[in-house]
XYZ file of C-alpha atoms in Angstrom:
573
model
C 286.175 171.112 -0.303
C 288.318 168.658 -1.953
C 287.919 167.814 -5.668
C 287.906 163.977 -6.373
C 289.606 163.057 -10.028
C 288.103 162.802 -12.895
C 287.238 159.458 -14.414
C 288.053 159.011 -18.261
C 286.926 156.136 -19.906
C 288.406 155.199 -23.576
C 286.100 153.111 -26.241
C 285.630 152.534 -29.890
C 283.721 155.319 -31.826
C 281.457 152.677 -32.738
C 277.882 150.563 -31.883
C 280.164 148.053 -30.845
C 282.289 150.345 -28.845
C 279.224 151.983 -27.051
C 277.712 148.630 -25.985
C 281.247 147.319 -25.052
C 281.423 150.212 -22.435
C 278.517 150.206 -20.964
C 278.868 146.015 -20.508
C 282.149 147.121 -18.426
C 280.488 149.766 -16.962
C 277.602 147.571 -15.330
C 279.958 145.533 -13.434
C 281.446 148.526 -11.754
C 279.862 151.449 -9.255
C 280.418 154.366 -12.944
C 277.549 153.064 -14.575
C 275.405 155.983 -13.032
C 278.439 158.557 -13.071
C 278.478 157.955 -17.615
C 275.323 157.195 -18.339
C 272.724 159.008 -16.185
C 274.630 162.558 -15.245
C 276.011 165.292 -17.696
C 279.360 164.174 -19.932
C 281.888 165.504 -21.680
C 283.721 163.618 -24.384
C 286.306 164.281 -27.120
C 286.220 162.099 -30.429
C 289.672 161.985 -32.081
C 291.156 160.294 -35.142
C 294.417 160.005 -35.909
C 296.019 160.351 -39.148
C 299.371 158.600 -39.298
C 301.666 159.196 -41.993
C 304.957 157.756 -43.347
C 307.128 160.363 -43.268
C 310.063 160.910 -41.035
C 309.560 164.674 -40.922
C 306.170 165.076 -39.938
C 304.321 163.360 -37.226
C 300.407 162.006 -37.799
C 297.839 164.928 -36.810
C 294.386 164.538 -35.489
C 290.702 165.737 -36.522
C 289.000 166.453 -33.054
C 285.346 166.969 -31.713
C 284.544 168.269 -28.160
C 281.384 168.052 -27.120
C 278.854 168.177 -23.711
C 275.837 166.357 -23.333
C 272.990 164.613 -20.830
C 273.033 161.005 -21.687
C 276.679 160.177 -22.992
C 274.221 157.044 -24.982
C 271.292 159.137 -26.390
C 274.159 161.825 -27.811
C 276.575 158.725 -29.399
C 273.757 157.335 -30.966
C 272.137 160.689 -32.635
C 276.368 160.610 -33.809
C 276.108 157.478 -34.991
C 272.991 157.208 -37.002
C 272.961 161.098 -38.419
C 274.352 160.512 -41.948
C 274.998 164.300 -41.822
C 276.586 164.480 -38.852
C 280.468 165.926 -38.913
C 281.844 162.621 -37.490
C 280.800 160.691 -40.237
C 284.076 162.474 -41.777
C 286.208 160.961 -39.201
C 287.368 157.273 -41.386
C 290.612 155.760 -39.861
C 290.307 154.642 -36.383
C 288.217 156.968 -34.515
C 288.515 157.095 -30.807
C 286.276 158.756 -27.797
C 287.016 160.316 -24.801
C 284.219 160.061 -21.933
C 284.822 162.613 -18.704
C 282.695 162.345 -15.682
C 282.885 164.103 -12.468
C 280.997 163.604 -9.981
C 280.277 167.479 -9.597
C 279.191 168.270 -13.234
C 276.332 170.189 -13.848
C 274.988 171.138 -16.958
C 277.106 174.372 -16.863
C 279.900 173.352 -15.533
C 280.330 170.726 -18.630
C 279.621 173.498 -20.402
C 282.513 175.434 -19.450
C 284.295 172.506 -19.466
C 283.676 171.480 -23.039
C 284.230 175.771 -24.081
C 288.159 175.106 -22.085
C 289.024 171.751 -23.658
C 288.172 173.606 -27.039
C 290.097 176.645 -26.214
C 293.302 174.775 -25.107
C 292.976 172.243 -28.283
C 293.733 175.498 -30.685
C 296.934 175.403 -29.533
C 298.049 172.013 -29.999
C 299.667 172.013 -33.340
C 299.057 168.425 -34.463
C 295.138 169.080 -34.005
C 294.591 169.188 -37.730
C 290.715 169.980 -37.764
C 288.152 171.043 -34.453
C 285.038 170.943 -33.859
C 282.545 171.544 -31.449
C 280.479 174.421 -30.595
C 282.101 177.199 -27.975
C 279.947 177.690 -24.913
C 281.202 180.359 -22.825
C 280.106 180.831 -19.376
C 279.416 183.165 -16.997
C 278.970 182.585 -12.663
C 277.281 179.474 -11.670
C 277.240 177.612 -8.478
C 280.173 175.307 -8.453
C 282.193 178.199 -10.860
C 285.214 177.911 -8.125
C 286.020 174.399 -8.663
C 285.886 174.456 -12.359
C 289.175 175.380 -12.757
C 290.677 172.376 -11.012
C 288.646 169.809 -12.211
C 289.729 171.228 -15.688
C 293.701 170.892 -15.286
C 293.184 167.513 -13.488
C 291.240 166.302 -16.788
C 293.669 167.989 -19.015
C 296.676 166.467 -16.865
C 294.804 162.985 -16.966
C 293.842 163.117 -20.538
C 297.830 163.458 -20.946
C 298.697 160.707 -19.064
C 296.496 158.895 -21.623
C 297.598 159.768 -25.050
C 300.576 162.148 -24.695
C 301.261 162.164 -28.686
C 297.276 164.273 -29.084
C 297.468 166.193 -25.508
C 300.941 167.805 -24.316
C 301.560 169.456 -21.603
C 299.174 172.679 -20.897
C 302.112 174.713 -20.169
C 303.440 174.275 -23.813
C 299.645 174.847 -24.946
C 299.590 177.914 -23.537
C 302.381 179.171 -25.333
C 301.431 178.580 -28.491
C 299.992 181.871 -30.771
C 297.131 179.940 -31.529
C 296.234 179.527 -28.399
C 296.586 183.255 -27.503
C 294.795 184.278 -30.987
C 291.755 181.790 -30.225
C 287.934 182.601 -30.957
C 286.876 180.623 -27.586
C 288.866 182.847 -24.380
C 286.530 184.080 -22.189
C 285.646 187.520 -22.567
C 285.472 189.928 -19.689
C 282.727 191.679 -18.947
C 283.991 194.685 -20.673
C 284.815 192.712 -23.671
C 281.486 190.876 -23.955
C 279.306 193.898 -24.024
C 281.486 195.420 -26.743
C 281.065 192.412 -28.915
C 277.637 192.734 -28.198
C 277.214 195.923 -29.257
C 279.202 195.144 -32.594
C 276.944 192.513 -33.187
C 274.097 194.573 -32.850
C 275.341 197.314 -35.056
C 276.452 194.658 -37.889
C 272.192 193.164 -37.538
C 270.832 196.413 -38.278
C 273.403 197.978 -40.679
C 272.805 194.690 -42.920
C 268.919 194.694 -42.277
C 268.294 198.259 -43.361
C 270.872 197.570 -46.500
C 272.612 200.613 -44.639
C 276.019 200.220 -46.415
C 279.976 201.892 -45.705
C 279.347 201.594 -41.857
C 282.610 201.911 -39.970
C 282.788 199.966 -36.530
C 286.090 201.087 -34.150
C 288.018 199.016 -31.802
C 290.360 201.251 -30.560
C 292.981 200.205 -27.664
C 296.194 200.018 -27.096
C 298.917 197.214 -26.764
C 297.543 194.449 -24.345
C 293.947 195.211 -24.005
C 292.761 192.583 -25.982
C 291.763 193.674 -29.099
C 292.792 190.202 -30.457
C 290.658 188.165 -28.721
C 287.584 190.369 -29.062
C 288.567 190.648 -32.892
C 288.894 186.669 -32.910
C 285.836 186.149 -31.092
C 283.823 188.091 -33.521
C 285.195 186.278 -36.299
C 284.037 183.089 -35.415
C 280.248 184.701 -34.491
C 280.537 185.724 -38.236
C 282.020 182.955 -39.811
C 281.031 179.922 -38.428
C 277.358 179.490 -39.732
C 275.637 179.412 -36.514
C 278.029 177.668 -34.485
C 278.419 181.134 -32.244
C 276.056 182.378 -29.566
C 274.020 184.579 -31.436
C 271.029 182.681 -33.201
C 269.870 184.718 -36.075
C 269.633 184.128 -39.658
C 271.058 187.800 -40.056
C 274.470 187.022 -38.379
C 274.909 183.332 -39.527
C 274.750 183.400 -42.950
C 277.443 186.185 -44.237
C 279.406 186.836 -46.576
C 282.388 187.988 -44.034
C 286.593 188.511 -44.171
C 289.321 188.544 -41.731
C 292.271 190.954 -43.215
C 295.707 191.575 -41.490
C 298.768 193.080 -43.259
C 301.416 191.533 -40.739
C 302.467 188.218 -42.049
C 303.038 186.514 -38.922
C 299.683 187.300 -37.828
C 298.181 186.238 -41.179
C 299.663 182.584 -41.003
C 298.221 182.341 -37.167
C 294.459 183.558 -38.453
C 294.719 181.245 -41.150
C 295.693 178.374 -39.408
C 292.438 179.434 -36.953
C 290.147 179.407 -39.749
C 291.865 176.211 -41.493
C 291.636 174.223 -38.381
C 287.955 175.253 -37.392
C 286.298 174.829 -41.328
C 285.959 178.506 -41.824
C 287.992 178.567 -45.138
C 288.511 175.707 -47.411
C 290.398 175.505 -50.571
C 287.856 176.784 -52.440
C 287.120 179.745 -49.990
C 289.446 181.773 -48.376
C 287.981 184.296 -45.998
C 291.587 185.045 -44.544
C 293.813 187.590 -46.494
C 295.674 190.553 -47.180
C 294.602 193.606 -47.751
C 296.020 194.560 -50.934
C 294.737 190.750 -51.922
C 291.560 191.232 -51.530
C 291.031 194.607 -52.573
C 292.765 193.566 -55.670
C 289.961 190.593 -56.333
C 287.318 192.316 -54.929
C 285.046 194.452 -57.645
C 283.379 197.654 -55.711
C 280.108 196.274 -57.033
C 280.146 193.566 -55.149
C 279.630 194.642 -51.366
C 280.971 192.227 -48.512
C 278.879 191.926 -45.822
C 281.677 192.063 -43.488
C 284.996 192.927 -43.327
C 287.282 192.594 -40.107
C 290.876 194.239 -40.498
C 293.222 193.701 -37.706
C 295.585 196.122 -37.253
C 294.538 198.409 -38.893
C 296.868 201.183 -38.266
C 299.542 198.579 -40.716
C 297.238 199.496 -43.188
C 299.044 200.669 -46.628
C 298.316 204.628 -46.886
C 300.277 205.592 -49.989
C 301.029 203.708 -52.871
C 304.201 200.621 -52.052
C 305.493 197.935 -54.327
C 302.192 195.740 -55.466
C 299.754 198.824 -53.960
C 299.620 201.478 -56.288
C 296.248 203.888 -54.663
C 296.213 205.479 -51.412
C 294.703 204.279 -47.969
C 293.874 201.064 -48.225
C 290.884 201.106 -45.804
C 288.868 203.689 -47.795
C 289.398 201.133 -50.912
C 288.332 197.946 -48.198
C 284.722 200.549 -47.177
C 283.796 200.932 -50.801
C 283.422 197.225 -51.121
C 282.198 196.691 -47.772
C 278.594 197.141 -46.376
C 280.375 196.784 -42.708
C 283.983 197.431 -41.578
C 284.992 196.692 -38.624
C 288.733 197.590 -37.945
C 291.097 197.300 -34.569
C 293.572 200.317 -34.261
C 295.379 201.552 -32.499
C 298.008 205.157 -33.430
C 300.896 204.406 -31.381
C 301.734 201.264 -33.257
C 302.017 202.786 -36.624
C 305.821 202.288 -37.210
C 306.342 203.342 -40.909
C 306.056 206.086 -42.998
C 304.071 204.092 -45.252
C 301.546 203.246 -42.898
C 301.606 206.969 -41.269
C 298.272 208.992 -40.618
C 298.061 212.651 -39.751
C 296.293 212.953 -36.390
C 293.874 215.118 -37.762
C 292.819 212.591 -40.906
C 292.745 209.815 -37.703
C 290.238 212.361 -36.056
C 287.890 212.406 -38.678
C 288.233 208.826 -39.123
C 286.694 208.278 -35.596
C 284.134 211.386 -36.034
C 283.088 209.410 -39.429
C 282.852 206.129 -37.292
C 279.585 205.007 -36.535
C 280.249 202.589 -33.671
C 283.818 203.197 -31.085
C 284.431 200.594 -28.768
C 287.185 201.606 -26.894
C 289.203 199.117 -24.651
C 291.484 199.685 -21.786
C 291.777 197.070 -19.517
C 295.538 195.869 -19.381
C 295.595 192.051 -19.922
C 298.975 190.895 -21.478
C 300.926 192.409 -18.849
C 300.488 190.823 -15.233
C 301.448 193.534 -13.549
C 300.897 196.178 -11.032
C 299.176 199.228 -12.030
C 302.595 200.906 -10.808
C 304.506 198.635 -12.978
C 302.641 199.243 -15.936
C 301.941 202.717 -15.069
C 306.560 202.779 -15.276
C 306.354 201.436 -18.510
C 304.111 203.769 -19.483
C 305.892 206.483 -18.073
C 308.906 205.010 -19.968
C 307.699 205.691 -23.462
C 306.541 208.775 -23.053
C 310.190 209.551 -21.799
C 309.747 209.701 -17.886
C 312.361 207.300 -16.003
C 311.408 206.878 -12.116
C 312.308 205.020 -9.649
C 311.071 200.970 -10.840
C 308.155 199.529 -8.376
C 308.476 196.807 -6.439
C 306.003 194.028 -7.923
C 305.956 190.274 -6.499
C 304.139 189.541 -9.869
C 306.495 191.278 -12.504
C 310.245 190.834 -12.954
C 311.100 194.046 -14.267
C 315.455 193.767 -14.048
C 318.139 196.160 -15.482
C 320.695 194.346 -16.918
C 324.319 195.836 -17.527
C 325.676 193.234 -19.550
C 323.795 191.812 -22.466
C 325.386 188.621 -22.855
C 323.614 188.613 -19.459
C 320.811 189.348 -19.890
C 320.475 186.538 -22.829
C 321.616 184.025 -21.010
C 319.054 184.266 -18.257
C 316.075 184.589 -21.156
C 317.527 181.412 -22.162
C 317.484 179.954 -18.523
C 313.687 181.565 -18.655
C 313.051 179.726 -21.652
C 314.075 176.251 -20.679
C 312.211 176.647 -17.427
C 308.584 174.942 -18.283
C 307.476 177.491 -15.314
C 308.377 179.965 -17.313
C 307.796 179.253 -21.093
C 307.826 181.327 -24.063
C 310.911 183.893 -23.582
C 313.388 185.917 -26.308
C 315.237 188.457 -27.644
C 314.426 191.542 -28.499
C 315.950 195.090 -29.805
C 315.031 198.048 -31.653
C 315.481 198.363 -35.221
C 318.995 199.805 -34.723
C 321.390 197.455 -36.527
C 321.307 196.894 -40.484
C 319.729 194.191 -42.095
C 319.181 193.988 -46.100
C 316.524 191.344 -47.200
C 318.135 188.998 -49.997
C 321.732 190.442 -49.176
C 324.948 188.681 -47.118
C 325.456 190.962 -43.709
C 328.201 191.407 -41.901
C 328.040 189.006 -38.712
C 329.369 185.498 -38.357
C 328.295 183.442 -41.816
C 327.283 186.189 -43.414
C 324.333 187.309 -40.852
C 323.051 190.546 -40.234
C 323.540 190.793 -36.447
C 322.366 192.601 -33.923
C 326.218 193.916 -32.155
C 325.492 195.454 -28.435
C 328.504 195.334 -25.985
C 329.910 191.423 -25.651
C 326.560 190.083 -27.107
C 326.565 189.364 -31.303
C 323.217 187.514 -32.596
C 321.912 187.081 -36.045
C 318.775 188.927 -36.685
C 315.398 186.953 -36.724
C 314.629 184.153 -39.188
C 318.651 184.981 -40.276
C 319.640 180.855 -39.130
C 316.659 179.348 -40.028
C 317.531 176.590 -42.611
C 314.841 174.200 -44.687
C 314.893 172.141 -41.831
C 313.987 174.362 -39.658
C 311.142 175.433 -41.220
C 309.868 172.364 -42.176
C 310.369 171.019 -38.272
C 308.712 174.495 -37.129
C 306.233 174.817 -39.698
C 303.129 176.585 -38.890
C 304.603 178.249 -35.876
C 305.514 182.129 -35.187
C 308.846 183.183 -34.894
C 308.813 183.266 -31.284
C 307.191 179.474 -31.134
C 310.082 178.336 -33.220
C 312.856 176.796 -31.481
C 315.749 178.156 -33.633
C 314.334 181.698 -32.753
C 316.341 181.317 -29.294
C 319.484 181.628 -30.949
C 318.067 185.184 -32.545
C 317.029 188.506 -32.099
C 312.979 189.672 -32.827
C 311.829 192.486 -34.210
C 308.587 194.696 -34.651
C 308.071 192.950 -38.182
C 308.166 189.287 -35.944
C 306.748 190.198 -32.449
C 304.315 192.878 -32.919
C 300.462 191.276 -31.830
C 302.716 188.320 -29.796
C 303.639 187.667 -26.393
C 306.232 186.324 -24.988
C 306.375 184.995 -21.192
C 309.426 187.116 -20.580
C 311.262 189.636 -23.079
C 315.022 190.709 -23.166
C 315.064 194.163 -24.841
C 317.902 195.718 -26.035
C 317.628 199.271 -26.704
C 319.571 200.298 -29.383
C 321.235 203.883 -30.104
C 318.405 205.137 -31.259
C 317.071 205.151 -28.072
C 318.958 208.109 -25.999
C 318.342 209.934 -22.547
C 318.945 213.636 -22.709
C 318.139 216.060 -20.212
C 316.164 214.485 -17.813
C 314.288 212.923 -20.719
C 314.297 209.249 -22.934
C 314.080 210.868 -26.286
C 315.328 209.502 -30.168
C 317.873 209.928 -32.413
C 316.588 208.906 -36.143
C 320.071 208.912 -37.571
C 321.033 206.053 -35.460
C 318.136 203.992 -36.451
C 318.392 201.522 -39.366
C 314.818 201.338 -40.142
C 314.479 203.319 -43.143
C 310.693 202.819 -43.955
C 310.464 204.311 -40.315
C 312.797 207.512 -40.314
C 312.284 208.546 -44.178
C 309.976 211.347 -44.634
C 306.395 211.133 -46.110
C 305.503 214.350 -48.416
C 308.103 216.322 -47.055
C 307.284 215.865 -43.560
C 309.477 213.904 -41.015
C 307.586 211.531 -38.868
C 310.988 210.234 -37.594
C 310.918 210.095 -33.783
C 306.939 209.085 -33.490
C 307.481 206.108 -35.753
C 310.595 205.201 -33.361
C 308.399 206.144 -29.886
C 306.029 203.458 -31.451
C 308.585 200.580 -32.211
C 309.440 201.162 -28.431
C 305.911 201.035 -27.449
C 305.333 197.638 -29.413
C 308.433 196.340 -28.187
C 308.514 196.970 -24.791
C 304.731 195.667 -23.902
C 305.444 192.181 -25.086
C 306.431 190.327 -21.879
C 303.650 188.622 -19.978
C 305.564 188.059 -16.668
C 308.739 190.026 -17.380
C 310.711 192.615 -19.142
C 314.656 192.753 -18.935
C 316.615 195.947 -20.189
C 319.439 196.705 -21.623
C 320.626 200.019 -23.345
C 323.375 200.528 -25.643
C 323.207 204.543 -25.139
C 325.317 205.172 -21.941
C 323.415 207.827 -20.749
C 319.817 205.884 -20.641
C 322.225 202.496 -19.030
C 322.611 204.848 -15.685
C 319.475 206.724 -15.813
C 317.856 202.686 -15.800
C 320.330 201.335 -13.473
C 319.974 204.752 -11.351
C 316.506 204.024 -11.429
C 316.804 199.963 -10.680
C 318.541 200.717 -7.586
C 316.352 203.512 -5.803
């Protein structure tokens, strides 16, 4: 069946503006299409500024409705209403299709939402998420979306870029509105439910387990949850329990932090005087044990501080979160615990998840778009197995025997707007000193493999750089091309494609990819904790994180000669 385009009419968020249109309207065969069938509109105002440096940013509201009239005017005339807030030139957006349905501008109205958390200069969003699941005309929804989004470009390209570069964007990736699968939803579900009657039989210290590993998406159930709790009844679940809480969103990796933040920021969750977005050691630190949370969401938890470290003098820092918690709910996951600060004995981890009372576990892979056999040779690769690589018409999976190479066709992968989001990567195997000159070109610490010499990441970026990239991961930022990413910048990111080199750490010995700790530079990694050397799990993990960051594709290279021909050996069958 072939999908006609959407029409998008423009008009003044105003009495004036609403009668204006539907004057124009009359004298044209839309009248019906706007004003008697389901719509979908977007109010935006822009807010210009003077300076040179920044552009204006916009407060946005999606929203769905029966009667594009009846809903304007409840806008209008609703001294309460959030668009009364919008005071410089506000603007709306009316979509019709001739094949919307009342779920269908549903789903609609959930995607435009989704896609705006990624645009940067959205300053503020609002509208209510409305996920949904089969319906009739569920097939075409997907292309009437991208030809609204694509026309809805054409319009104003300064609020709505491309959705390629959308879709890149860690916002986007970290956002509270992605569908969930069905795997997904029933876990949330059964959170919720758990949260409801832990807080309505004052049942207090309950621990709640999201356990999965790299890709499974752990984020975006984690995400999704924090909305449900923090949003004040803007989430699916209707009950007084769930939408009035007292709830925090904790993460101890600072690149994740900033991207939460910014979620909560642009969505109202946390104002100035409320900031339900922190770190760990933070919170604990302003938090009295006499005063109980509600809830208390910690991402990554295995980054968790588990002896004392610089401004965190007491030992695991999720036993201090539980005591002034009535619910925890915590995503782990052990093979990304990469230092010895951070390290768990298995056996303290099993009583952890014995003590639990709720495990979700997830397993589904859904960052890398793979075959099973691809991911199943990645797999295989960690745990130190190298066999012959798969064929896979989805996944570009290349050896590469020159790294200079090898970066040159991530930046070819990069300026391709097929292909997005793609970098450098390497294990922790070159020195780097916070606060000190290195020993590259102008004074960078540099990653040195073969013919290829880069700086380390966020080693170039100057003021202007951050002020021109500000808000963005290292991996969004344009200067991070010229670099080389880490665990401590990558780890909970994806990239479109990823060019890892595998430093001498990394070694192939007897049939086997195994680790050599004294030719690793990451000291809070290979040091021992209470006499006990944790040295080649810590390293197994940085590999694991590493290596699962490409969506589309992974490129290799390895300094250690003997894991080169093993991969190249391998490449070739």
């Amino acid at each position: 069946m072939t999908v006609n385009t959407p029409k998008i009419r423009q008009f003044e968020y105003s009495q004036n503006g609403l009668d204006y249109l539907k004057h124009t309207l009359s004298l044209t065969q839309d009248e019906k299409l706007f004003f008697d069938y389901p719509i979908v509109y977007i109010v935006e105002d822009e807010n210009k500024t003077s300076s040179k440096y920044q552009k204006s940013t916009f407060d946005v509201y999606v929203g769905e409705a029966n009667w594009l009239e009846q809903r304007t005017r409840q806008h209008l005339n609703d001294k309460n209403d959030k668009l009364q807030k919008l005071t410089h030139n506000p603007r709306v957006y009316a979509i019709g299709h001739d094949m919307f349905t009342k779920s269908m501008t549903l789903d609609i109205e959930n995607r435009l939402i989704n896609n705006m958390m990624g645009i940067d200069r959205v300053k503020s969003l609002n509208g209510r998420g409305n996920q949904q699941g089969q319906y009739y005309t569920s097939n075409m929804t997907d292309e009437i979306f991208h030809k609204i989004w694509n026309k809805l470009h054409h319009e104003n390209k300064e609020l709505i870029p491309p959705l390629n570069v959308v879709r890149d964007s860690a916002l986007f990736k970290a956002s509270p509105f992605h569908k969930l699968s069905e795997k997904q939803r029933k876990a949330k579900n059964e959170i919720i439910s758990r949260i409801e009657s832990a807080l309505s039989t004052e049942d207090d210290g309950q621990l709640i387990i999201i356990d999965g590993a790299a890709g499974t998406g752990k984020t975006v159930l984690l995400s999704s949850l924090f909305f449900e709790l923090s949003s004040h009844g803007q989430g699916e679940f209707a009950n007084p329990i769930i939408n009035n809480l007292d709830s925090y969103l904790l993460v101890n990796h600072d690149e994740q932090l900033t991207v939460y933040d910014q979620i909560a920021k642009k969505l109202g969750l946390s104002t100035k005087n409320h900031d339900i977005v922190k770190k760990p050691t933070t919170w604990i630190n302003h938090r009295p044990v006499n005063s109980k949370a509600d809830v208390v969401l910690v991402d990554e938890a295995h980054l968790l501080w588990t002896q004392g470290k610089q401004s965190w003098k007491s030992g695991w820092q999720l036993d201090e979160i539980r005591k002034r918690a009535k619910v925890t709910v915590i995503v782990f996951d052990q093979k990304q615990i990469l230092r010895s600060e951070q390290h768990i004995d298995s056996e303290h981890i099993a009583t952890m998840f014995l003590s639990a009372n709720c495990v979700v576990k997830l397993e589904d892979q859904f960052r890398i778009d793979a075959s099973d056999e691809t991911i199943k040779w990645i797999e295989n690769f960690v745990e130190g197995n190298i066999n012959a690589i798969p064929y896979d018409n989805k996944y570009d999976l290349k050896i590469f025997e020159d790294p200079l190479k090898m970066y040159h066709e991530i930046i070819h992968k990069s300026e391709d707007k097929q292909n997005g989001l793609s970098r450098m990567l390497a294990t922790f195997d070159w020195e780097y000193k916070q606060g000190k000159s290195g020993y590259g070109k102008n004074d960078k610490w540099t990653v040195i493999a073969d013919n290829l010499e880069l700086p380390w990441n966020l080693e170039t970026r100057t003021a202007k750089d951050k002020q021109r990239n500000r808000g963005l991961s290292w991996a969004e930022s344009d200067y991070s091309i010229n670099e080389i990413g880490s665990t401590f910048t990558i780890q909970g990111f994806d990239l479109n494609y990823a060019g890892l080199i595998l430093g001498p750490s990394v070694i192939y010995r007897d049939g086997k990819v195994s680790f050599d700790p004294s030719a690793s530079a990451n000291k809070n990694a290979i040091k021992k904790r209470n006499g006990k050397d944790h040295a080649v799990e810590h390293l197994k993990n940085e590999l694991n994180v590493l290596i699962k960051r490409g969506v589309h594709g992974l490129f290799l290279y390895a300094v250690d000669s003997e894991l080169q021909k093993a991969l190249l050996d391998a490449q070739n069958k």
